[in-house]
Amino acid sequence: MNTEMAPEIIGDNITSEINMVKAMHMDKLAEFHRKLYREPVLRLLFLELTLRCNEHCFHCGSSCSSDSIDGMPKEKYLEVLKDVRDNIPGKLPQICLTGGEPLLRKDLFELMAEGKEMGFRYSMTSNGTLITREKARLLRENGLRTIAVSIDGLPDTHDRIRGLNGAFRMAMQGIENLLSEGGLKTVQVTTVVNHESIHELPALYRILEEKDIDSWRVIGPEPIGRALQSPELMLTPEDTRYMLDFIREKRMEGMPVTYGCSHFLGLGYEREVRDWYFLCNAGVYTASVLADGAVGGCTDIPRSEKTIQGNVYESPFSELWKNRFSLFRTPLSEKNETCRNCRYTKWCCGGAFHSWDFERDEQRVCYKGIFF
């Protein structure tokens, strides 16, 4: 191992040995990542079923609202699933149903049932407010395996952030309905903390530890979508360190808390706050079909001529997956001289696609000089 590539390896004996192990792991992951550029494997396909939502979150990456558009007709989504089943070799990917709020689609359970008949299983992101006991049953019966429900703070904070009175109460009831129904592999709570709500984490922890949830994902707002209109609510470096230290402490206590796959964190935090190391899956493991049929990496990536790889109204998804996506199968660091010459490039590859500024070709979120 070349310690010049990772100066924080040098330290006390225990820290040095741990960091050496992490560095070796990330070296292997970097080799594997480069193989994925050549031989991508579709493991997760997002279907954006609608851009309508009954909430109005300040940090929404897709800027969803109650008067936004619905997604494609059910038959078009099923056409995509049939194409994936028939023309992309290997194990069927998990289908993540997202929005907007996917439960606003009246034909959701019909779509799920027909996809289940093809062999697909589902995950879902939801604000939880519409999950009655009956809908929890229908989700389970129609192939849902995992779900992430958003709880962004204590009751008043959550309701204010999400622009809906009673949102916290309804979302917590939705979680209770899912847990009571049972049969899911994972019920996860996702929390987006901001500069004003960051110190609510301990109190929120005390609420959630009484629930039988399988995972708690804690992240900060990303500089995308509507969050760009509220820069004062973005996490400061001190906020982010507080959040990561909180996650690490609770993981050591046995609570299944995790940070998202959002960013490379340096040797000090990598593997400490999530189960593995940073890897942006966009375009190598993950793809999305958006509400208008556009195809891209993940739904959080800003939508532009550069990031959209085609449209299922014009080409089958399988052809786009096989023949396009070159943007996502080349390290972002090659687009930026500073990133290209960074000693951490082989591990972070320029960082996450969703926070990359494609107009300036630079990373909006980089923790070099802050955490490492």
CSV table of C-alpha atoms in Angstrom, one decimal:
chain,number,residue,atom,x,y,z
A,1,MET,CA,0.0,0.0,0.0
A,2,ASN,CA,1.4,3.4,-1.0
A,3,THR,CA,0.9,5.6,2.1
A,4,GLU,CA,1.5,8.7,0.0
A,5,MET,CA,-1.9,8.1,-1.5
A,6,ALA,CA,-3.6,8.2,1.9
A,7,PRO,CA,-1.7,10.3,4.5
A,8,GLU,CA,-4.2,9.7,7.3
A,9,ILE,CA,-3.1,6.1,7.4
A,10,ILE,CA,-0.1,7.3,9.4
A,11,GLY,CA,-1.1,7.6,13.1
A,12,ASP,CA,-1.3,5.5,16.2
A,13,ASN,CA,-0.8,1.8,15.7
A,14,ILE,CA,-4.5,0.7,16.0
A,15,THR,CA,-5.8,3.6,13.8
A,16,SER,CA,-3.0,2.9,11.3
A,17,GLU,CA,-3.8,-0.8,11.1
A,18,ILE,CA,-7.5,-0.1,10.7
A,19,ASN,CA,-6.9,2.4,8.0
A,20,MET,CA,-4.6,0.1,6.2
A,21,VAL,CA,-7.3,-2.5,6.1
A,22,LYS,CA,-9.8,0.1,4.8
A,23,ALA,CA,-7.4,1.2,2.2
A,24,MET,CA,-6.9,-2.4,0.9
A,25,HIS,CA,-10.7,-2.9,0.9
A,26,MET,CA,-11.2,0.3,-1.1
A,27,ASP,CA,-8.4,-0.6,-3.5
A,28,LYS,CA,-10.3,-3.9,-4.3
A,29,LEU,CA,-13.6,-1.9,-4.6
A,30,ALA,CA,-11.9,0.5,-7.0
A,31,GLU,CA,-10.8,-2.4,-9.2
A,32,PHE,CA,-14.3,-3.8,-9.1
A,33,HIS,CA,-15.8,-0.4,-9.9
A,34,ARG,CA,-13.7,-0.2,-13.1
A,35,LYS,CA,-14.9,-3.6,-14.1
A,36,LEU,CA,-18.5,-2.4,-13.7
A,37,TYR,CA,-17.7,0.4,-16.1
A,38,ARG,CA,-17.0,-2.3,-18.7
A,39,GLU,CA,-19.6,-4.8,-17.5
A,40,PRO,CA,-22.5,-3.1,-15.8
A,41,VAL,CA,-25.1,-5.2,-13.9
A,42,LEU,CA,-28.6,-3.9,-13.5
A,43,ARG,CA,-29.5,-4.5,-9.9
A,44,LEU,CA,-32.0,-1.7,-9.2
A,45,LEU,CA,-34.4,0.0,-11.6
A,46,PHE,CA,-36.3,3.0,-10.4
A,47,LEU,CA,-39.8,3.6,-11.8
A,48,GLU,CA,-40.9,7.2,-11.2
A,49,LEU,CA,-44.6,6.6,-11.2
A,50,THR,CA,-45.7,10.2,-10.7
A,51,LEU,CA,-44.4,13.7,-9.8
A,52,ARG,CA,-47.5,14.4,-7.8
A,53,CYS,CA,-47.2,14.5,-4.0
A,54,ASN,CA,-49.4,15.5,-1.1
A,55,GLU,CA,-46.5,17.1,0.6
A,56,HIS,CA,-44.2,20.0,-0.4
A,57,CYS,CA,-40.7,19.2,1.1
A,58,PHE,CA,-38.1,22.0,0.9
A,59,HIS,CA,-35.4,19.5,0.0
A,60,CYS,CA,-37.3,17.6,-2.7
A,61,GLY,CA,-34.8,16.7,-5.5
A,62,SER,CA,-37.6,16.4,-8.1
A,63,SER,CA,-39.5,19.5,-7.0
A,64,CYS,CA,-42.7,17.5,-6.7
A,65,SER,CA,-46.0,19.0,-5.8
A,66,SER,CA,-49.8,18.3,-5.8
A,67,ASP,CA,-50.2,19.8,-9.3
A,68,SER,CA,-47.3,18.0,-10.9
A,69,ILE,CA,-47.7,15.5,-13.7
A,70,ASP,CA,-48.6,11.9,-13.3
A,71,GLY,CA,-46.3,9.3,-14.8
A,72,MET,CA,-46.7,7.2,-17.9
A,73,PRO,CA,-49.7,4.9,-18.5
A,74,LYS,CA,-49.5,1.6,-16.6
A,75,GLU,CA,-49.1,-0.3,-19.8
A,76,LYS,CA,-45.9,1.6,-20.7
A,77,TYR,CA,-44.3,0.7,-17.4
A,78,LEU,CA,-45.3,-2.9,-17.9
A,79,GLU,CA,-43.7,-2.8,-21.3
A,80,VAL,CA,-40.5,-1.7,-19.7
A,81,LEU,CA,-40.6,-4.5,-17.2
A,82,LYS,CA,-41.3,-7.1,-19.9
A,83,ASP,CA,-38.3,-5.7,-22.0
A,84,VAL,CA,-36.1,-5.9,-18.9
A,85,ARG,CA,-37.2,-9.5,-18.2
A,86,ASP,CA,-36.7,-10.7,-21.8
A,87,ASN,CA,-33.6,-8.7,-22.9
A,88,ILE,CA,-31.3,-8.0,-20.0
A,89,PRO,CA,-29.6,-11.2,-18.9
A,90,GLY,CA,-29.0,-12.3,-15.3
A,91,LYS,CA,-31.1,-12.0,-12.2
A,92,LEU,CA,-34.1,-9.7,-12.4
A,93,PRO,CA,-33.4,-6.3,-10.8
A,94,GLN,CA,-35.4,-5.1,-7.9
A,95,ILE,CA,-37.9,-2.4,-9.0
A,96,CYS,CA,-38.0,0.7,-6.8
A,97,LEU,CA,-41.4,2.4,-7.0
A,98,THR,CA,-40.9,6.1,-6.4
A,99,GLY,CA,-42.3,9.5,-7.2
A,100,GLY,CA,-43.6,12.0,-6.0
A,101,GLU,CA,-45.7,9.8,-3.8
A,102,PRO,CA,-46.3,6.5,-5.6
A,103,LEU,CA,-49.4,5.7,-3.5
A,104,LEU,CA,-51.2,8.5,-5.3
A,105,ARG,CA,-51.5,6.3,-8.4
A,106,LYS,CA,-54.9,4.7,-8.5
A,107,ASP,CA,-53.6,1.8,-10.6
A,108,LEU,CA,-50.5,1.1,-8.4
A,109,PHE,CA,-51.6,-2.3,-7.1
A,110,GLU,CA,-52.6,-3.4,-10.6
A,111,LEU,CA,-49.2,-2.4,-12.0
A,112,MET,CA,-47.5,-4.2,-9.1
A,113,ALA,CA,-49.6,-7.4,-9.5
A,114,GLU,CA,-48.8,-7.7,-13.2
A,115,GLY,CA,-45.1,-7.0,-12.6
A,116,LYS,CA,-45.1,-9.6,-9.8
A,117,GLU,CA,-46.5,-12.2,-12.3
A,118,MET,CA,-43.4,-11.5,-14.4
A,119,GLY,CA,-41.2,-12.3,-11.5
A,120,PHE,CA,-40.3,-8.9,-10.2
A,121,ARG,CA,-40.2,-7.8,-6.5
A,122,TYR,CA,-40.4,-4.2,-5.3
A,123,SER,CA,-39.0,-1.6,-3.0
A,124,MET,CA,-40.6,1.7,-2.5
A,125,THR,CA,-39.9,5.2,-1.2
A,126,SER,CA,-43.0,6.9,0.4
A,127,ASN,CA,-43.9,9.7,2.8
A,128,GLY,CA,-46.0,7.2,4.7
A,129,THR,CA,-49.1,9.4,5.1
A,130,LEU,CA,-51.3,7.2,2.8
A,131,ILE,CA,-50.4,3.8,4.2
A,132,THR,CA,-53.5,2.4,5.8
A,133,ARG,CA,-53.6,-1.1,7.2
A,134,GLU,CA,-55.4,-2.2,4.0
A,135,LYS,CA,-52.8,-0.6,1.7
A,136,ALA,CA,-50.0,-2.2,3.8
A,137,ARG,CA,-51.6,-5.6,3.1
A,138,LEU,CA,-52.0,-4.9,-0.6
A,139,LEU,CA,-48.3,-3.8,-0.8
A,140,ARG,CA,-47.2,-7.0,0.8
A,141,GLU,CA,-49.5,-9.2,-1.3
A,142,ASN,CA,-48.3,-7.6,-4.5
A,143,GLY,CA,-44.6,-8.1,-4.1
A,144,LEU,CA,-43.2,-5.3,-1.9
A,145,ARG,CA,-40.1,-6.4,-0.1
A,146,THR,CA,-38.6,-3.2,1.3
A,147,ILE,CA,-39.9,0.3,1.9
A,148,ALA,CA,-38.3,3.6,3.1
A,149,VAL,CA,-40.6,6.0,4.9
A,150,SER,CA,-39.6,9.6,5.5
A,151,ILE,CA,-39.4,11.0,9.1
A,152,ASP,CA,-37.4,14.2,8.9
A,153,GLY,CA,-37.6,15.4,12.5
A,154,LEU,CA,-39.8,15.8,15.6
A,155,PRO,CA,-43.5,16.4,14.9
A,156,ASP,CA,-43.5,20.2,14.4
A,157,THR,CA,-40.3,20.1,12.5
A,158,HIS,CA,-41.4,17.3,10.2
A,159,ASP,CA,-44.8,18.9,9.5
A,160,ARG,CA,-43.1,22.3,8.7
A,161,ILE,CA,-40.4,20.8,6.4
A,162,ARG,CA,-43.0,18.7,4.5
A,163,GLY,CA,-45.7,21.4,4.3
A,164,LEU,CA,-48.5,19.3,5.7
A,165,ASN,CA,-50.1,19.5,9.1
A,166,GLY,CA,-50.3,16.1,10.7
A,167,ALA,CA,-47.7,14.6,8.4
A,168,PHE,CA,-45.6,13.2,11.3
A,169,ARG,CA,-48.6,11.6,12.9
A,170,MET,CA,-49.8,10.1,9.6
A,171,ALA,CA,-46.4,8.8,8.6
A,172,MET,CA,-45.8,7.2,12.0
A,173,GLN,CA,-49.2,5.5,11.7
A,174,GLY,CA,-48.2,4.3,8.3
A,175,ILE,CA,-45.0,2.7,9.7
A,176,GLU,CA,-47.1,1.1,12.5
A,177,ASN,CA,-49.5,-0.3,9.8
A,178,LEU,CA,-46.5,-1.8,7.9
A,179,LEU,CA,-45.0,-3.3,11.0
A,180,SER,CA,-48.4,-4.7,12.1
A,181,GLU,CA,-49.1,-6.3,8.7
A,182,GLY,CA,-45.6,-7.8,8.6
A,183,GLY,CA,-44.1,-9.8,5.8
A,184,LEU,CA,-41.6,-7.3,4.5
A,185,LYS,CA,-37.9,-7.8,4.5
A,186,THR,CA,-37.1,-4.2,5.5
A,187,VAL,CA,-39.0,-1.3,6.9
A,188,GLN,CA,-36.6,1.6,6.9
A,189,VAL,CA,-37.0,5.2,8.1
A,190,THR,CA,-35.2,7.8,6.1
A,191,THR,CA,-34.4,11.1,7.9
A,192,VAL,CA,-33.1,14.2,6.0
A,193,VAL,CA,-31.8,16.5,8.7
A,194,ASN,CA,-31.0,20.2,7.9
A,195,HIS,CA,-29.0,23.0,9.6
A,196,GLU,CA,-32.0,23.8,11.9
A,197,SER,CA,-33.0,20.2,12.8
A,198,ILE,CA,-29.7,18.5,13.2
A,199,HIS,CA,-29.8,18.5,17.0
A,200,GLU,CA,-33.1,16.8,17.0
A,201,LEU,CA,-31.4,13.5,16.2
A,202,PRO,CA,-31.0,12.3,19.8
A,203,ALA,CA,-34.7,12.9,20.6
A,204,LEU,CA,-35.8,11.3,17.3
A,205,TYR,CA,-33.6,8.3,18.1
A,206,ARG,CA,-35.5,7.8,21.4
A,207,ILE,CA,-38.7,7.7,19.5
A,208,LEU,CA,-37.5,5.4,16.8
A,209,GLU,CA,-35.7,2.9,19.0
A,210,GLU,CA,-39.1,1.9,20.4
A,211,LYS,CA,-40.2,0.9,16.9
A,212,ASP,CA,-39.3,-2.4,15.4
A,213,ILE,CA,-37.9,-0.9,12.3
A,214,ASP,CA,-35.1,-2.7,10.4
A,215,SER,CA,-33.0,0.4,9.4
A,216,TRP,CA,-32.7,4.1,10.0
A,217,ARG,CA,-31.0,6.0,7.2
A,218,VAL,CA,-29.8,9.5,8.2
A,219,ILE,CA,-28.6,12.0,5.5
A,220,GLY,CA,-28.4,15.7,4.9
A,221,PRO,CA,-30.2,17.7,2.2
A,222,GLU,CA,-28.4,17.5,-1.2
A,223,PRO,CA,-27.8,20.6,-3.4
A,224,ILE,CA,-30.4,19.5,-6.0
A,225,GLY,CA,-34.0,20.4,-6.8
A,226,ARG,CA,-35.9,22.6,-4.4
A,227,ALA,CA,-33.1,22.5,-1.8
A,228,LEU,CA,-31.1,24.9,-4.0
A,229,GLN,CA,-33.6,27.6,-3.0
A,230,SER,CA,-32.8,27.2,0.7
A,231,PRO,CA,-29.0,27.3,1.0
A,232,GLU,CA,-29.3,28.4,4.7
A,233,LEU,CA,-30.7,25.0,5.5
A,234,MET,CA,-27.9,23.0,4.1
A,235,LEU,CA,-25.6,21.3,6.6
A,236,THR,CA,-22.4,23.0,7.5
A,237,PRO,CA,-19.2,21.0,7.9
A,238,GLU,CA,-19.7,21.0,11.6
A,239,ASP,CA,-23.3,19.8,11.2
A,240,THR,CA,-22.1,17.0,9.0
A,241,ARG,CA,-19.5,15.9,11.4
A,242,TYR,CA,-22.0,15.9,14.2
A,243,MET,CA,-24.3,13.7,12.1
A,244,LEU,CA,-21.6,11.3,11.2
A,245,ASP,CA,-20.4,11.0,14.7
A,246,PHE,CA,-23.9,10.4,15.9
A,247,ILE,CA,-24.4,7.6,13.3
A,248,ARG,CA,-21.1,6.0,14.3
A,249,GLU,CA,-21.9,6.1,18.0
A,250,LYS,CA,-25.4,4.6,17.5
A,251,ARG,CA,-24.0,1.8,15.2
A,252,MET,CA,-21.5,0.9,18.0
A,253,GLU,CA,-24.5,0.6,20.4
A,254,GLY,CA,-26.2,-1.8,18.0
A,255,MET,CA,-28.8,0.5,16.4
A,256,PRO,CA,-29.2,-0.2,12.7
A,257,VAL,CA,-28.4,3.5,11.7
A,258,THR,CA,-26.7,4.1,8.4
A,259,TYR,CA,-25.6,7.0,6.3
A,260,GLY,CA,-26.6,6.9,2.7
A,261,CYS,CA,-24.3,6.1,-0.3
A,262,SER,CA,-24.2,9.9,-1.0
A,263,HIS,CA,-20.5,10.8,-0.7
A,264,PHE,CA,-16.9,9.7,-0.1
A,265,LEU,CA,-16.0,10.4,3.5
A,266,GLY,CA,-12.3,9.5,3.8
A,267,LEU,CA,-10.7,6.8,5.8
A,268,GLY,CA,-11.9,8.1,9.2
A,269,TYR,CA,-15.6,7.6,8.4
A,270,GLU,CA,-15.7,5.1,5.5
A,271,ARG,CA,-17.1,1.8,6.7
A,272,GLU,CA,-17.8,3.4,10.1
A,273,VAL,CA,-21.2,4.9,9.3
A,274,ARG,CA,-22.5,2.5,6.6
A,275,ASP,CA,-22.1,-1.2,6.0
A,276,TRP,CA,-19.6,-0.8,3.2
A,277,TYR,CA,-17.6,1.8,1.3
A,278,PHE,CA,-18.6,4.6,-1.0
A,279,LEU,CA,-19.6,3.6,-4.5
A,280,CYS,CA,-21.9,5.7,-6.8
A,281,ASN,CA,-24.1,3.1,-8.4
A,282,ALA,CA,-25.6,5.3,-11.1
A,283,GLY,CA,-25.4,3.7,-14.5
A,284,VAL,CA,-23.5,0.6,-13.4
A,285,TYR,CA,-25.9,-1.0,-10.9
A,286,THR,CA,-28.8,1.5,-11.0
A,287,ALA,CA,-31.0,3.1,-13.7
A,288,SER,CA,-34.3,4.9,-13.7
A,289,VAL,CA,-37.3,5.4,-16.0
A,290,LEU,CA,-38.7,8.8,-15.2
A,291,ALA,CA,-42.4,10.0,-15.2
A,292,ASP,CA,-42.1,11.2,-18.9
A,293,GLY,CA,-40.3,8.1,-20.1
A,294,ALA,CA,-36.8,9.6,-19.9
A,295,VAL,CA,-34.0,7.2,-18.9
A,296,GLY,CA,-31.2,8.1,-16.6
A,297,GLY,CA,-29.0,6.9,-13.8
A,298,CYS,CA,-30.8,7.5,-10.5
A,299,THR,CA,-33.8,9.8,-9.9
A,300,ASP,CA,-31.8,12.2,-7.8
A,301,ILE,CA,-29.5,13.2,-10.7
A,302,PRO,CA,-30.5,16.6,-12.2
A,303,ARG,CA,-32.2,16.1,-15.6
A,304,SER,CA,-30.6,17.6,-18.6
A,305,GLU,CA,-29.5,16.7,-22.1
A,306,LYS,CA,-26.2,15.4,-20.7
A,307,THR,CA,-27.7,13.1,-18.0
A,308,ILE,CA,-30.8,11.7,-19.9
A,309,GLN,CA,-29.8,8.7,-22.0
A,310,GLY,CA,-32.9,8.4,-24.1
A,311,ASN,CA,-36.6,7.8,-23.7
A,312,VAL,CA,-38.6,4.5,-23.7
A,313,TYR,CA,-41.1,6.1,-26.1
A,314,GLU,CA,-38.3,6.1,-28.7
A,315,SER,CA,-36.1,3.1,-27.8
A,316,PRO,CA,-36.5,0.0,-25.6
A,317,PHE,CA,-34.9,0.4,-22.2
A,318,SER,CA,-32.7,-2.6,-22.7
A,319,GLU,CA,-31.1,-1.0,-25.8
A,320,LEU,CA,-30.4,2.2,-23.9
A,321,TRP,CA,-28.9,0.3,-21.0
A,322,LYS,CA,-26.6,-1.7,-23.3
A,323,ASN,CA,-25.6,1.0,-25.7
A,324,ARG,CA,-25.8,4.3,-23.9
A,325,PHE,CA,-24.8,5.4,-20.4
A,326,SER,CA,-21.2,6.2,-21.3
A,327,LEU,CA,-21.5,9.3,-19.1
A,328,PHE,CA,-22.0,7.0,-16.1
A,329,ARG,CA,-19.4,4.5,-17.0
A,330,THR,CA,-16.5,6.9,-17.0
A,331,PRO,CA,-15.1,8.4,-13.8
A,332,LEU,CA,-16.4,11.9,-13.2
A,333,SER,CA,-12.9,12.8,-12.1
A,334,GLU,CA,-11.8,12.7,-15.7
A,335,LYS,CA,-13.9,15.8,-16.4
A,336,ASN,CA,-12.2,18.0,-13.8
A,337,GLU,CA,-8.4,18.6,-13.4
A,338,THR,CA,-8.6,19.1,-9.6
A,339,CYS,CA,-10.4,15.8,-9.2
A,340,ARG,CA,-8.2,14.0,-11.7
A,341,ASN,CA,-5.1,15.0,-9.8
A,342,CYS,CA,-6.5,14.2,-6.3
A,343,ARG,CA,-4.8,11.5,-4.3
A,344,TYR,CA,-8.2,10.0,-3.5
A,345,THR,CA,-9.4,9.8,-7.1
A,346,LYS,CA,-9.2,6.0,-7.4
A,347,TRP,CA,-11.5,5.6,-4.4
A,348,CYS,CA,-14.1,8.3,-5.0
A,349,CYS,CA,-13.9,8.7,-8.9
A,350,GLY,CA,-15.0,12.3,-8.6
A,351,GLY,CA,-17.9,11.6,-6.1
A,352,ALA,CA,-21.6,11.1,-6.6
A,353,PHE,CA,-23.4,11.9,-9.9
A,354,HIS,CA,-26.4,13.5,-8.2
A,355,SER,CA,-24.3,16.3,-6.7
A,356,TRP,CA,-22.1,16.9,-9.8
A,357,ASP,CA,-22.5,20.2,-11.5
A,358,PHE,CA,-22.7,19.2,-15.1
A,359,GLU,CA,-22.5,22.8,-16.3
A,360,ARG,CA,-19.2,23.6,-14.6
A,361,ASP,CA,-18.0,20.0,-14.5
A,362,GLU,CA,-17.2,20.1,-10.8
A,363,GLN,CA,-18.3,18.4,-7.6
A,364,ARG,CA,-20.7,20.4,-5.4
A,365,VAL,CA,-20.0,18.2,-2.4
A,366,CYS,CA,-16.4,17.3,-1.5
A,367,TYR,CA,-15.2,16.6,2.0
A,368,LYS,CA,-11.5,16.7,1.2
A,369,GLY,CA,-9.9,19.2,3.6
A,370,ILE,CA,-12.8,18.7,6.0
A,371,PHE,CA,-12.8,15.1,7.0
A,372,PHE,CA,-9.6,13.9,5.3
